[in-house]
PDB file of C-alpha atoms and ligand atoms in Angstrom:
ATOM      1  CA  UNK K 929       0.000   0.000   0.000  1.00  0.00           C
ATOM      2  CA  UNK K 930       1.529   2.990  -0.708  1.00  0.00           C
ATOM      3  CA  UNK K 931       1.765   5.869   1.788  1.00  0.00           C
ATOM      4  CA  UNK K 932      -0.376   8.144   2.525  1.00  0.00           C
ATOM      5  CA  UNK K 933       1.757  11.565   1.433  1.00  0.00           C
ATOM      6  CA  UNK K 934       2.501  14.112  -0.868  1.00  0.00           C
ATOM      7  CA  UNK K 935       5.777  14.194  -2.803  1.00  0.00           C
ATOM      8  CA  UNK K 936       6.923  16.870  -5.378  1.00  0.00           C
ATOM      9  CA  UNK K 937       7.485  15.687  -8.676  1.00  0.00           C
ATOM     10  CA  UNK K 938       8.331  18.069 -10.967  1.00  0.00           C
ATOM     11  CA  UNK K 939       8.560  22.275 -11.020  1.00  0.00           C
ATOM     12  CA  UNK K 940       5.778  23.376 -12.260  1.00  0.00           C
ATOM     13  CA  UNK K 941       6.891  25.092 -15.299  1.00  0.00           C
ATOM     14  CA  UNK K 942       8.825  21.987 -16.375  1.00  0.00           C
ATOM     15  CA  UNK K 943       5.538  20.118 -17.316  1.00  0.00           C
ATOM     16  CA  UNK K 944       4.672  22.055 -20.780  1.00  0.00           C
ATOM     17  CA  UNK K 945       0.557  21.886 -21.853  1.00  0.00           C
ATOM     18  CA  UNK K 946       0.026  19.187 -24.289  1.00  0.00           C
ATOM     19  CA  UNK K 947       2.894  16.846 -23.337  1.00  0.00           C
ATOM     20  CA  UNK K 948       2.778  13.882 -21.496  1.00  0.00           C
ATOM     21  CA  UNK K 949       6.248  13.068 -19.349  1.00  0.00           C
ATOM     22  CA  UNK K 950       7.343   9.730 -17.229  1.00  0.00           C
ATOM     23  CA  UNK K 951       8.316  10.072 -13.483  1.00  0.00           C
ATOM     24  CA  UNK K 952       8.956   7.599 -10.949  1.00  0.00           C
ATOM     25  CA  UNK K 953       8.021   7.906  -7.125  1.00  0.00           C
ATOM     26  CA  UNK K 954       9.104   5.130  -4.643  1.00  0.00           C
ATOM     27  CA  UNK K 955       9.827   3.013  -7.777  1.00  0.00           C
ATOM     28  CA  UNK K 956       6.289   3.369  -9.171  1.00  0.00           C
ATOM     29  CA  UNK K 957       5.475   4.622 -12.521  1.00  0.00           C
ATOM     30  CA  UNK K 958       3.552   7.613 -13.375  1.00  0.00           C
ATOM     31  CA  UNK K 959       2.812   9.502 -16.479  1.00  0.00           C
ATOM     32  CA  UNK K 960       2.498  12.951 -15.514  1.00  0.00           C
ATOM     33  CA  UNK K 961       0.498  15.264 -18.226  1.00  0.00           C
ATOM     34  CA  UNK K 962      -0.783  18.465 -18.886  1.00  0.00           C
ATOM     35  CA  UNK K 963      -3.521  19.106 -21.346  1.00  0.00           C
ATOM     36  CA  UNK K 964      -4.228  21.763 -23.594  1.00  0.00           C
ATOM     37  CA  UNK K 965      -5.705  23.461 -21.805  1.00  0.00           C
ATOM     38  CA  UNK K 966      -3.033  23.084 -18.661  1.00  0.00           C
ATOM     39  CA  UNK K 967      -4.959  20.841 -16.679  1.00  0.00           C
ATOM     40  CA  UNK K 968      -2.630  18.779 -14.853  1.00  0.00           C
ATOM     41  CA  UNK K 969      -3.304  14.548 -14.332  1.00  0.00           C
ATOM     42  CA  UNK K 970      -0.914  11.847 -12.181  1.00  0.00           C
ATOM     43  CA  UNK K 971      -2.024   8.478 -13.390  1.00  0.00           C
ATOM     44  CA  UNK K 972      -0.252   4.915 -13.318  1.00  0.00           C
ATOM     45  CA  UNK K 973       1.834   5.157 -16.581  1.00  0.00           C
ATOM     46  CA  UNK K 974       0.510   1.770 -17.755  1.00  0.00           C
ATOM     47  CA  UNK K 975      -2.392   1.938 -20.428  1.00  0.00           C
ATOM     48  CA  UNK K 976      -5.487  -0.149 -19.531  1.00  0.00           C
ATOM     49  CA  UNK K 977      -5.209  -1.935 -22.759  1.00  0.00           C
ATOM     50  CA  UNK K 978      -2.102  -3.822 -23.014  1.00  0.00           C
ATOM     51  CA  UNK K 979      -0.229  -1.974 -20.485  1.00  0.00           C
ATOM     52  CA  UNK K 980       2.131   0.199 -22.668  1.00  0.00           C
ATOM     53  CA  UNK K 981       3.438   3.179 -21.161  1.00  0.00           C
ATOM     54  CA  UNK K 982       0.921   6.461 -21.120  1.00  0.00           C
ATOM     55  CA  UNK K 983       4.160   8.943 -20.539  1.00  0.00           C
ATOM     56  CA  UNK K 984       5.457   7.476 -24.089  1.00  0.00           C
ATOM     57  CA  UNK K 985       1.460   8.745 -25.265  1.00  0.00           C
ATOM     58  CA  UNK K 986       0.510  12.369 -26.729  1.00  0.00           C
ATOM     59  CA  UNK K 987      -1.835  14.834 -25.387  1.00  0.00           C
ATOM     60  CA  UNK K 988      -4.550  16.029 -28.055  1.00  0.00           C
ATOM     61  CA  UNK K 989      -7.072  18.544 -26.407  1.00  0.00           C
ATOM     62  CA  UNK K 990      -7.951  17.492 -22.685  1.00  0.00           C
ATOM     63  CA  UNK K 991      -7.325  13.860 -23.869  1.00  0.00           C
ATOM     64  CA  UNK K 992      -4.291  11.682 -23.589  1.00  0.00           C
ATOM     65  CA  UNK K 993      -4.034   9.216 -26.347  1.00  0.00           C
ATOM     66  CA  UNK K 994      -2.148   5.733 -26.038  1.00  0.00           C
ATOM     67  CA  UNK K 995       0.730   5.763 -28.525  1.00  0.00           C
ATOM     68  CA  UNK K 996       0.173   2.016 -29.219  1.00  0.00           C
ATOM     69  CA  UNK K 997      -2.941   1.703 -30.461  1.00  0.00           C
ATOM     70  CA  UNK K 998      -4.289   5.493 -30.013  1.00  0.00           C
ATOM     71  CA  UNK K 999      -6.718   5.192 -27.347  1.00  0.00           C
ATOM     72  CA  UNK K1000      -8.049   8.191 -25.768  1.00  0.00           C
ATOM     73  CA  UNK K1001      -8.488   9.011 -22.273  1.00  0.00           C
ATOM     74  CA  UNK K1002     -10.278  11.736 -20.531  1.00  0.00           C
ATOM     75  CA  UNK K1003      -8.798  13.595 -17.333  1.00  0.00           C
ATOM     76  CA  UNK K1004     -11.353  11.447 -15.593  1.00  0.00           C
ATOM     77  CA  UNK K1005      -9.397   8.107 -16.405  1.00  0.00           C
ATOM     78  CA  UNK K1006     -12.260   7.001 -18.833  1.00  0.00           C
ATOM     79  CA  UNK K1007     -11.813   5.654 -21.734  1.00  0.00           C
ATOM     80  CA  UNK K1008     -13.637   7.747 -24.629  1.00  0.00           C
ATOM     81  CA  UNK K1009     -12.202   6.444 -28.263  1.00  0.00           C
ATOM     82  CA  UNK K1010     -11.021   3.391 -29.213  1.00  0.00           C
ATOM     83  CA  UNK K1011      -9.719   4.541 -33.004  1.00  0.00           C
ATOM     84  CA  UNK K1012      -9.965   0.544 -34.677  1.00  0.00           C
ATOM     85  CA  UNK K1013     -13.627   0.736 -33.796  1.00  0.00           C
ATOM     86  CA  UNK K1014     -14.914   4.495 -33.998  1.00  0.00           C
ATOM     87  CA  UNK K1015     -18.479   3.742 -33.552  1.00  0.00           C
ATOM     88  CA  UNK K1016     -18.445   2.109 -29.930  1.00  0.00           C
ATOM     89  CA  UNK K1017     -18.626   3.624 -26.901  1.00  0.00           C
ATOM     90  CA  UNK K1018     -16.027   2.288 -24.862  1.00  0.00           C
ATOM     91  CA  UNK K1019     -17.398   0.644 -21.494  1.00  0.00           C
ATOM     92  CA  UNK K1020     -16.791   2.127 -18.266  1.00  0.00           C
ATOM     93  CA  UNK K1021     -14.333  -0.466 -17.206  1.00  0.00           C
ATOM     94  CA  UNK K1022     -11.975   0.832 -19.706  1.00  0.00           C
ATOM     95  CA  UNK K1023     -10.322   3.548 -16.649  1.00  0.00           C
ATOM     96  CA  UNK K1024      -6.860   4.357 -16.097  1.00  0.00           C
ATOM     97  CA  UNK K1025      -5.318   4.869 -12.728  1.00  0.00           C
ATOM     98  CA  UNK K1026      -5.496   8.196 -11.636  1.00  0.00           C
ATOM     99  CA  UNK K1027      -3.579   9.731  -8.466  1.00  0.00           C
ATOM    100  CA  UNK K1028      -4.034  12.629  -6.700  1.00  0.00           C
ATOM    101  CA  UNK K1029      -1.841  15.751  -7.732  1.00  0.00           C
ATOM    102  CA  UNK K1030      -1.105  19.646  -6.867  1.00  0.00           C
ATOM    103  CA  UNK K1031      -0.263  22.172  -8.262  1.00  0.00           C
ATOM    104  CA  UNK K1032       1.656  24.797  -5.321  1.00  0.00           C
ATOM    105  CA  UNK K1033       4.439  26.647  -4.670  1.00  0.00           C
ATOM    106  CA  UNK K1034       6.087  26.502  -8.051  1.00  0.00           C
ATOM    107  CA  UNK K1035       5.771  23.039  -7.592  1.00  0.00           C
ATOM    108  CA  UNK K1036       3.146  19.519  -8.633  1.00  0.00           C
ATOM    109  CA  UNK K1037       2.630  17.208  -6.030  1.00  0.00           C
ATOM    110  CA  UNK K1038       1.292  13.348  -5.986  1.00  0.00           C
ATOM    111  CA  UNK K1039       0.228  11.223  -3.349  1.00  0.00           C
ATOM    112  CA  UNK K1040       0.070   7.717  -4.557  1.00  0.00           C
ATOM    113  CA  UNK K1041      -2.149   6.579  -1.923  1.00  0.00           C
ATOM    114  CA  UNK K1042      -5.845   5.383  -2.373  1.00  0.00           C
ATOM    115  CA  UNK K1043      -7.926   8.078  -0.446  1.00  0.00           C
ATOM    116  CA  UNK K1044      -5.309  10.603   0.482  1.00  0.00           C
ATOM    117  CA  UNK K1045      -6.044  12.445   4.216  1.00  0.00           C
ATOM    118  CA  UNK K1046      -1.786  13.773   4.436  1.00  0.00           C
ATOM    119  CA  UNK K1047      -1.830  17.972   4.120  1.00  0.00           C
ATOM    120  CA  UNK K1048       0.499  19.212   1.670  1.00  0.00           C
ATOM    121  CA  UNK K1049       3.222  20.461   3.303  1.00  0.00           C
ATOM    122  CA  UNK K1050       2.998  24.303   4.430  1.00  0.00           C
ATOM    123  CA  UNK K1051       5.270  26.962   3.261  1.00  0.00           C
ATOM    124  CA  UNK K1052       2.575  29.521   3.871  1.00  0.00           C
ATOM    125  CA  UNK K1053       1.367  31.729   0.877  1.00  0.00           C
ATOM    126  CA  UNK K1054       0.955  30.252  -2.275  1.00  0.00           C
ATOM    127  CA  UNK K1055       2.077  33.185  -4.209  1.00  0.00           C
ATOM    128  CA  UNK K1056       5.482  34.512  -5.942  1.00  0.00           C
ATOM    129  CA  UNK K1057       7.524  31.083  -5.698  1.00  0.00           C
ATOM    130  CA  UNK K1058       9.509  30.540  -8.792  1.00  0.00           C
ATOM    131  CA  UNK K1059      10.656  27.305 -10.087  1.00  0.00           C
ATOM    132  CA  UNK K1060      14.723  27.695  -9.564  1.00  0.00           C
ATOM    133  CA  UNK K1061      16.147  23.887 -11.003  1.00  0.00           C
ATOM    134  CA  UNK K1062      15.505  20.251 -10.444  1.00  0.00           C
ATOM    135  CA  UNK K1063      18.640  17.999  -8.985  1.00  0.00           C
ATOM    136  CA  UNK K1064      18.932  14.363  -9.046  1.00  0.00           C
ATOM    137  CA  UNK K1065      20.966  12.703  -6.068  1.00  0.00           C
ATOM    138  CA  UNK K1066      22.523   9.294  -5.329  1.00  0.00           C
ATOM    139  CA  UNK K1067      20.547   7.227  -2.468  1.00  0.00           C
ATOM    140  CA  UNK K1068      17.995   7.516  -0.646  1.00  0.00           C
ATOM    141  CA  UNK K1069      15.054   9.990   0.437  1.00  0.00           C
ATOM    142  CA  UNK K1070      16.655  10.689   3.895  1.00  0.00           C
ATOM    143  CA  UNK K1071      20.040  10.466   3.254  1.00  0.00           C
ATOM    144  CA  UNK K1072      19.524  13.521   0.361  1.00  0.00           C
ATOM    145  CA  UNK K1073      17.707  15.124   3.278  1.00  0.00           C
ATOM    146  CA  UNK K1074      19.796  15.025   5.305  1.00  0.00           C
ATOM    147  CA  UNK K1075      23.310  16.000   2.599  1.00  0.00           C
ATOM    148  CA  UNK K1076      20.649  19.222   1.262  1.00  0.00           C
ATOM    149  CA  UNK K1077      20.384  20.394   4.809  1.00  0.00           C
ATOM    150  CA  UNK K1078      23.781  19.978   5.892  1.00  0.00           C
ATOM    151  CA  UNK K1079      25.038  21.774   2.426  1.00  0.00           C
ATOM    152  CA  UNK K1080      22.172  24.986   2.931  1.00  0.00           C
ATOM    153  CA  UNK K1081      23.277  25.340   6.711  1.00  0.00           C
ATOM    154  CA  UNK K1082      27.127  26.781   5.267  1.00  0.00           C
ATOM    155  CA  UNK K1083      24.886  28.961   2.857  1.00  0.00           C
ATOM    156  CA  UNK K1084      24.517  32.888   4.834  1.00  0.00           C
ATOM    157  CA  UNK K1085      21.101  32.426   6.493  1.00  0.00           C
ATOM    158  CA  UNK K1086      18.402  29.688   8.675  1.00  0.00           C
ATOM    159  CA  UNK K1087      17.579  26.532   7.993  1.00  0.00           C
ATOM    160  CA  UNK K1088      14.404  24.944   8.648  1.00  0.00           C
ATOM    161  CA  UNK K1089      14.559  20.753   8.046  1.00  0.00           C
ATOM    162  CA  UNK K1090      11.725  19.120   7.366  1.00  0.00           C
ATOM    163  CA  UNK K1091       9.258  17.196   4.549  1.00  0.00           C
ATOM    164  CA  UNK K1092      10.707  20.666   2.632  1.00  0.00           C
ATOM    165  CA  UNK K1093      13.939  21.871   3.326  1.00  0.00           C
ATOM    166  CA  UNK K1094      13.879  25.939   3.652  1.00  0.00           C
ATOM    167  CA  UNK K1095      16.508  28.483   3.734  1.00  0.00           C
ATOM    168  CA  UNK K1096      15.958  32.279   5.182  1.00  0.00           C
ATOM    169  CA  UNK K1097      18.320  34.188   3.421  1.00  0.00           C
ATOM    170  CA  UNK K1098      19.741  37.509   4.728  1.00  0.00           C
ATOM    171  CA  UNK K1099      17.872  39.813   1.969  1.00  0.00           C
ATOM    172  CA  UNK K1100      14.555  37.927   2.923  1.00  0.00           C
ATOM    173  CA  UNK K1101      14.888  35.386   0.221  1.00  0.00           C
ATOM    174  CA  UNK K1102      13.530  32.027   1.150  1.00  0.00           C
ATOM    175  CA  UNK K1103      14.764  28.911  -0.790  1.00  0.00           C
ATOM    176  CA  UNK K1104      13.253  25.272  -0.510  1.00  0.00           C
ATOM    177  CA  UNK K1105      13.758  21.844  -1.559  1.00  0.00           C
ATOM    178  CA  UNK K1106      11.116  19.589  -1.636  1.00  0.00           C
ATOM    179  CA  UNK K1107      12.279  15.968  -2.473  1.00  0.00           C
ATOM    180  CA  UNK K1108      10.491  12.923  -4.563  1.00  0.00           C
ATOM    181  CA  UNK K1109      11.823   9.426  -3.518  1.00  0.00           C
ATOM    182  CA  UNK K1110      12.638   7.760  -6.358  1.00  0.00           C
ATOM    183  CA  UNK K1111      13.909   4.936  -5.637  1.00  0.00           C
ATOM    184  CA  UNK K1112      16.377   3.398  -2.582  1.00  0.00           C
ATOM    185  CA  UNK K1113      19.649   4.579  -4.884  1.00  0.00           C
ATOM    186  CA  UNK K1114      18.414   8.085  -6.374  1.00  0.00           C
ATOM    187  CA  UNK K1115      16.051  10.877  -5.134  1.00  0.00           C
ATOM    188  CA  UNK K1116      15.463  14.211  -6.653  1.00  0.00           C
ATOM    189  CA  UNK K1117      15.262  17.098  -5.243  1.00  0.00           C
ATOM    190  CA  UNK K1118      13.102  20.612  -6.654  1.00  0.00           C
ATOM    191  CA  UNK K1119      14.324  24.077  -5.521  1.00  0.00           C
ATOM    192  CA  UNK K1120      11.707  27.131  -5.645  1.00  0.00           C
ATOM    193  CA  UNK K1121      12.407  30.190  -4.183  1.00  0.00           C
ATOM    194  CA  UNK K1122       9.982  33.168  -3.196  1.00  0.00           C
ATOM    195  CA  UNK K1123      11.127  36.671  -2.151  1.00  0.00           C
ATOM    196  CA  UNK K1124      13.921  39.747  -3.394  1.00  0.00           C
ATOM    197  CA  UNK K1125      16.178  37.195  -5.156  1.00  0.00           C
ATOM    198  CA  UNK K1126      13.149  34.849  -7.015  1.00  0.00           C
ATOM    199  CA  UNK K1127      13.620  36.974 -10.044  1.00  0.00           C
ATOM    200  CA  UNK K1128      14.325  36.139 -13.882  1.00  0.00           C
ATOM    201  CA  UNK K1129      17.646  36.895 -13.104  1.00  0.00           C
ATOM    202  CA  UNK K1130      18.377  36.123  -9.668  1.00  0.00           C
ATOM    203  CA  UNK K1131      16.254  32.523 -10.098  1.00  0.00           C
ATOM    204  CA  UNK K1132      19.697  31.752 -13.077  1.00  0.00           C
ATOM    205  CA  UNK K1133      22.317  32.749  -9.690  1.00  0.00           C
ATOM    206  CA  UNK K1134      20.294  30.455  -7.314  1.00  0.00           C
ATOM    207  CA  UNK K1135      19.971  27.807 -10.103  1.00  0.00           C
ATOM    208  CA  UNK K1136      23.899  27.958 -10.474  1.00  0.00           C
ATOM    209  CA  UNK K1137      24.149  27.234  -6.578  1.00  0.00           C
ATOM    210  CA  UNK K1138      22.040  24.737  -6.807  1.00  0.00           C
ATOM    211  CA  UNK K1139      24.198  22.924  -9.206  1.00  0.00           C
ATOM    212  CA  UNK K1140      27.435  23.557  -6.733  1.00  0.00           C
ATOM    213  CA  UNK K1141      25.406  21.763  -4.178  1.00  0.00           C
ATOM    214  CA  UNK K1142      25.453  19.067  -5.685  1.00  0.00           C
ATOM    215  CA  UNK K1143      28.501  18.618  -7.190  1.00  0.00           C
ATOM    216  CA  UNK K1144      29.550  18.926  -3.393  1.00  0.00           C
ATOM    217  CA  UNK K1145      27.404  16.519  -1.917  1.00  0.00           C
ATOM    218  CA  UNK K1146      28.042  13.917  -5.137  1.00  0.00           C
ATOM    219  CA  UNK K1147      31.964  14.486  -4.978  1.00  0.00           C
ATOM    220  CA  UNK K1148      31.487  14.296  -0.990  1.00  0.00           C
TER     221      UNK K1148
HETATM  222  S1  FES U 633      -1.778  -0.575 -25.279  1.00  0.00           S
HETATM  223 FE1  FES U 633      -2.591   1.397 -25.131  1.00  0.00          FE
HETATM  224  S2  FES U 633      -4.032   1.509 -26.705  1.00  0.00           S
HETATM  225 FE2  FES U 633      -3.309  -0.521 -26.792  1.00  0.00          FE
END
């Protein structure tokens, strides 16, 4: 069963409309996609049909279409064209997997669990995060914890540790990590930022520390 809480998967403005993009959590498979229209779905990335992947599929409209054998599915998991017979209405079994997902702080969030009760994590206002760079670590969930928040705590400023890493900067500036468990050897890990230095051009600065990070924690 998988647990019952919320892990970030992806910045926000990495997931373009109409494109449909593989990402694993705790060694699951999901295909995360965006519709046209910028809707944004979590399902199992296994089609219904003969289980090919749904992240390898394309996005047409609000549907996502199997690249197989070009069924379509509507955000609500149904089934709704089966393109070798164009004339049937495809029963209700016919359903992918959906999961729940969030879209906050700069960031979309899944919980892979049947009837999610977690909270999203809380770094307070919703508004003026910006989506600073995704890393990708080597082990586990709380070891990457753990190397992030030992790395932010030589940066100038506080850090919080917790689900989300956060540092206060001087200037007012606060940076977070959120991580995604990927599997027990790799984890990534999202920075957003909110505040004085979450600009166009001060978001490319924090992005370039970002990258020292981890070469640091890698070459540690
Ligand atoms: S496997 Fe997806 S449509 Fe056949």
């Amino acid at each position: 069963m998988p647990p019952d809480q919320w892990n970030a998967v992806a910045l926000d403005s990495q997931i373009r409309a109409s494109s449909s993009n593989p990402v694993i959590v705790n060694d699951y498979a999901v295909a995360l996609w965006r519709s046209a229209s910028g809707q944004v779905n979590a399902w199992e990335d296994r089609c219904p049909h003969r289980g090919m992947r749904l992240s390898l599929g394309f996005v047409e409209g609000e549907q996502l279409r199997c690249i197989y054998h070009g069924w379509g599915y509507a955000p609500d998991g149904q089934c709704r064209q089966i393109p070798a017979h164009p004339d049937l209405t495809p029963p209700k079994t016919i359903c992918a997997r959906r999961h729940a997902v969030e879209r906050r702080y700069g960031l979309i969030w899944t919980n892979l669990a049947d009837d999610p009760q977690a909270a999203l994590p809380d770094l307070g206002a919703d508004e003026g995060w910006v989506a600073v760079r995704s890393i990708f670590l080597t082990g586990g969930v709380q070891e990457a914890r753990k190397a992030v928040a030992g790395d932010l705590a030589e940066w100038d400023g506080t850090v919080s540790d917790g689900d989300v890493v956060t540092l206060e900067m001087p200037d007012g500036t606060r940076l977070a990590a959120a991580f995604q468990p990927v599997d027990a050897g790799s984890t990534g890990v999202h920075f957003v930022a909110r505040g004085p230095a979450a600009t166009a051009e001060g978001r490319h600065g924090l992005a370039r520390q970002v990258v020292q990070l981890r070469n640091r924690i890698e070459n540690n």
